[in-house]
Tab-separated table of C-alpha atoms and ligand atoms in Angstrom:
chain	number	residue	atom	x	y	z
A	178	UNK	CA	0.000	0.000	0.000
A	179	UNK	CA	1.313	3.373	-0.902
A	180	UNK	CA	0.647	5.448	1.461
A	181	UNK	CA	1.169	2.950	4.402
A	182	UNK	CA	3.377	3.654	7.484
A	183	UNK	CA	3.440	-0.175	8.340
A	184	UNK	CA	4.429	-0.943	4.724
A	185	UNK	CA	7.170	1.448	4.849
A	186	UNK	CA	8.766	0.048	7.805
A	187	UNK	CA	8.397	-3.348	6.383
A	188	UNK	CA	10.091	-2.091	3.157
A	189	UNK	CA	12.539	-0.098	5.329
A	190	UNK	CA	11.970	3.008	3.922
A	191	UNK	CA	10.774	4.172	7.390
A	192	UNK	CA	13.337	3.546	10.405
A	193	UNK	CA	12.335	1.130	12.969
A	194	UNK	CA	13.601	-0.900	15.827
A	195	UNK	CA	13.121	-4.296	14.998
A	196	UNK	CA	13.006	-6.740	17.459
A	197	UNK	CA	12.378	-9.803	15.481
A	198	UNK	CA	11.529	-10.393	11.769
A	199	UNK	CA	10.487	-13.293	9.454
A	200	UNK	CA	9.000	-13.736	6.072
A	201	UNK	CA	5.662	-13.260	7.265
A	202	UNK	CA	5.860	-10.919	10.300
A	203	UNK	CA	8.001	-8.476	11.912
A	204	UNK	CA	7.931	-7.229	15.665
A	205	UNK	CA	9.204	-3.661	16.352
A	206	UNK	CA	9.102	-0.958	19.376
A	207	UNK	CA	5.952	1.437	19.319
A	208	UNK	CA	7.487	5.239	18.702
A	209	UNK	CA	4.576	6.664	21.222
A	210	UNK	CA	4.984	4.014	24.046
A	211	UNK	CA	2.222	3.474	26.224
A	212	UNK	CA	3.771	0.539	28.932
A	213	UNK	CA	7.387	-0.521	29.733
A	214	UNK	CA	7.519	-2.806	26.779
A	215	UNK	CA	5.407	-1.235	23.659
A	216	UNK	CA	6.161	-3.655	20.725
A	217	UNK	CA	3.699	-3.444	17.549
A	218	UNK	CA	3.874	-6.893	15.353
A	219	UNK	CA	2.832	-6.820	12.312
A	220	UNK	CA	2.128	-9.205	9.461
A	221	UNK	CA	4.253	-7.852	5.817
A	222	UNK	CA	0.654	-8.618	3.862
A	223	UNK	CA	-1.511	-5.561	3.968
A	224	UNK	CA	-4.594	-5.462	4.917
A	225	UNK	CA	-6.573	-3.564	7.737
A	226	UNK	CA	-9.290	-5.246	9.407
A	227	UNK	CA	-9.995	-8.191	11.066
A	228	UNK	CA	-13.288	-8.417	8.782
A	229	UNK	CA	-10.530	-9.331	6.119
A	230	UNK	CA	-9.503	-12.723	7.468
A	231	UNK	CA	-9.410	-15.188	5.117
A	232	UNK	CA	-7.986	-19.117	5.377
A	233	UNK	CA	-4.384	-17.846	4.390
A	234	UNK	CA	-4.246	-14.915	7.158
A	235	UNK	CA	-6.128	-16.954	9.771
A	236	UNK	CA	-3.023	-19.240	9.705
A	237	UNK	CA	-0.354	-16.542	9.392
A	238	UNK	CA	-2.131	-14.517	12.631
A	239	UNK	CA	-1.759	-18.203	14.353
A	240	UNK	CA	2.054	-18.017	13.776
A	241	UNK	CA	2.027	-14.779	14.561
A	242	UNK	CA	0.488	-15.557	18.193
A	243	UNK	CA	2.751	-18.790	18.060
A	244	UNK	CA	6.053	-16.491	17.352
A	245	UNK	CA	4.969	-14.083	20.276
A	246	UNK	CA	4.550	-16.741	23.042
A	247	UNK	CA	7.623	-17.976	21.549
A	248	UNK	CA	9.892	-14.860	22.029
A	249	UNK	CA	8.089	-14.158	25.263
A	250	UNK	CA	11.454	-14.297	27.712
A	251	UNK	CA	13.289	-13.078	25.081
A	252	UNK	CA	11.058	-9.879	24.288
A	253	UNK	CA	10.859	-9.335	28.784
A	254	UNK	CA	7.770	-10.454	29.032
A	255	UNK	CA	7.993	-13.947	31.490
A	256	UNK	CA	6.221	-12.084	33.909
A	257	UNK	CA	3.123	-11.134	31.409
A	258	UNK	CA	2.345	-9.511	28.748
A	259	UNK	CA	-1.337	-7.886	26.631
A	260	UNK	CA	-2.150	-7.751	23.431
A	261	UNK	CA	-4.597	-5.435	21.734
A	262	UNK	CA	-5.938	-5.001	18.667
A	263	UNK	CA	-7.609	-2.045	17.940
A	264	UNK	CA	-10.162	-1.990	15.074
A	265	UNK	CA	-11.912	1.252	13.755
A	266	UNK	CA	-12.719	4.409	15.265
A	267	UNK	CA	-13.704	3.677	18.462
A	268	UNK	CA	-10.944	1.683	19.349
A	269	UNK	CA	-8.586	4.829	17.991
A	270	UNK	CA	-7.501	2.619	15.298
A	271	UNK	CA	-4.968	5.244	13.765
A	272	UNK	CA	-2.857	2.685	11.520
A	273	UNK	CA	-4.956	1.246	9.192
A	274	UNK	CA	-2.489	-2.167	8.292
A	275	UNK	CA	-3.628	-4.836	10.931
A	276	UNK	CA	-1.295	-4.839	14.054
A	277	UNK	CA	-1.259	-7.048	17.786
A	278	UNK	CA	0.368	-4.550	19.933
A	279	UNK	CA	2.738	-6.145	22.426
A	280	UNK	CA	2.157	-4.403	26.048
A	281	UNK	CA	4.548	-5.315	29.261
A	282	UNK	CA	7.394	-4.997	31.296
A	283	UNK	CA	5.083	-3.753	34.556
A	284	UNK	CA	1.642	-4.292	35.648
A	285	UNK	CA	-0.652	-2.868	33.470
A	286	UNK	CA	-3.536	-1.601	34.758
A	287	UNK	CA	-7.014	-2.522	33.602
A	288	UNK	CA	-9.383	0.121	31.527
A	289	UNK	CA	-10.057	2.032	28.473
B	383	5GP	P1	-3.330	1.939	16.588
B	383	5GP	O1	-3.719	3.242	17.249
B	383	5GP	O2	-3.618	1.995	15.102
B	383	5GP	O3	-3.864	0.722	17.251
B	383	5GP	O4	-1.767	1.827	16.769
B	383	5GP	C1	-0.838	2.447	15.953
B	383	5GP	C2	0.451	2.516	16.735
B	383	5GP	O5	1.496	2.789	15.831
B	383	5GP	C3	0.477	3.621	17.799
B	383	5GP	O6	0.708	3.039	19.083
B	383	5GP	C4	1.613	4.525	17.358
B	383	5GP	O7	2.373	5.031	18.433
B	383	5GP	C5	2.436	3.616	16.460
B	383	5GP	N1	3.145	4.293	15.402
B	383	5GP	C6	2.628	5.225	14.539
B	383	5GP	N2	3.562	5.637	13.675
B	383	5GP	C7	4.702	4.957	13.986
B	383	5GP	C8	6.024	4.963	13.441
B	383	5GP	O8	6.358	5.670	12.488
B	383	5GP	N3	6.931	4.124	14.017
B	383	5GP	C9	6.603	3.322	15.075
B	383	5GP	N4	7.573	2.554	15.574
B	383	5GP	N5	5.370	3.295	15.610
B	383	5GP	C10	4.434	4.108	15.080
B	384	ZN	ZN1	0.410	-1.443	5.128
């Protein structure tokens, strides 16, 4: 996509600090962070919405989830860790390219 922040840091035409990075996903720090740990990871194929899912992306979010429990002590997150996905406006969805954000590294407290 163009006009795509996501896409450009997947491209690399956006700087980033990448914490991890496959052929399907890659996991970087949030710029704006809102915990301790503020990672965003997000799949390379575009697309915006959870509505979108098909078979193909069903599977590749599954890794996705796989990959983060995976990296959990290596990312600093034994002791726990959310994720969030926000979708649309009132979530504050500001990225539209599908993203889990990655929140830890303290206890996180419970609200909006
Ligand atoms: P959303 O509000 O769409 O769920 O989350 C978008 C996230 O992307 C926000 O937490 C915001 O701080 C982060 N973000 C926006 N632009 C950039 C950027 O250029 N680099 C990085 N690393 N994060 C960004
Ligand atoms: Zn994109």
């Amino acid at each position: 996509m163009n006009d795509c922040i996501f896409c450009k840091i997947i491209a690399g035409e956006i700087p980033s600090e990448k914490v991890y990075e496959d052929e399907e996903i890659v996991i970087f720090k949030d710029i704006a962070p809102v915990a301790k740990i503020h990672l965003l990871c997000v799949p390379k194929e575009h697309y915006a919405y959870l509505t979108e899912l098909n078979q193909a992306r069903v599977s590749r979010l599954g890794r996705a989830l796989r990959k983060i429990a995976s990296l959990r002590d290596a990312l600093g997150l034994s002791e726990g860790y959310r994720l969030v996905i926000n979708q649309g406006e009132n979530a504050g969805q500001s990225v539209h390219h599908l993203h889990i954000h990655i929140l830890g590294g303290e206890t996180l407290p419970w609200g909006n």
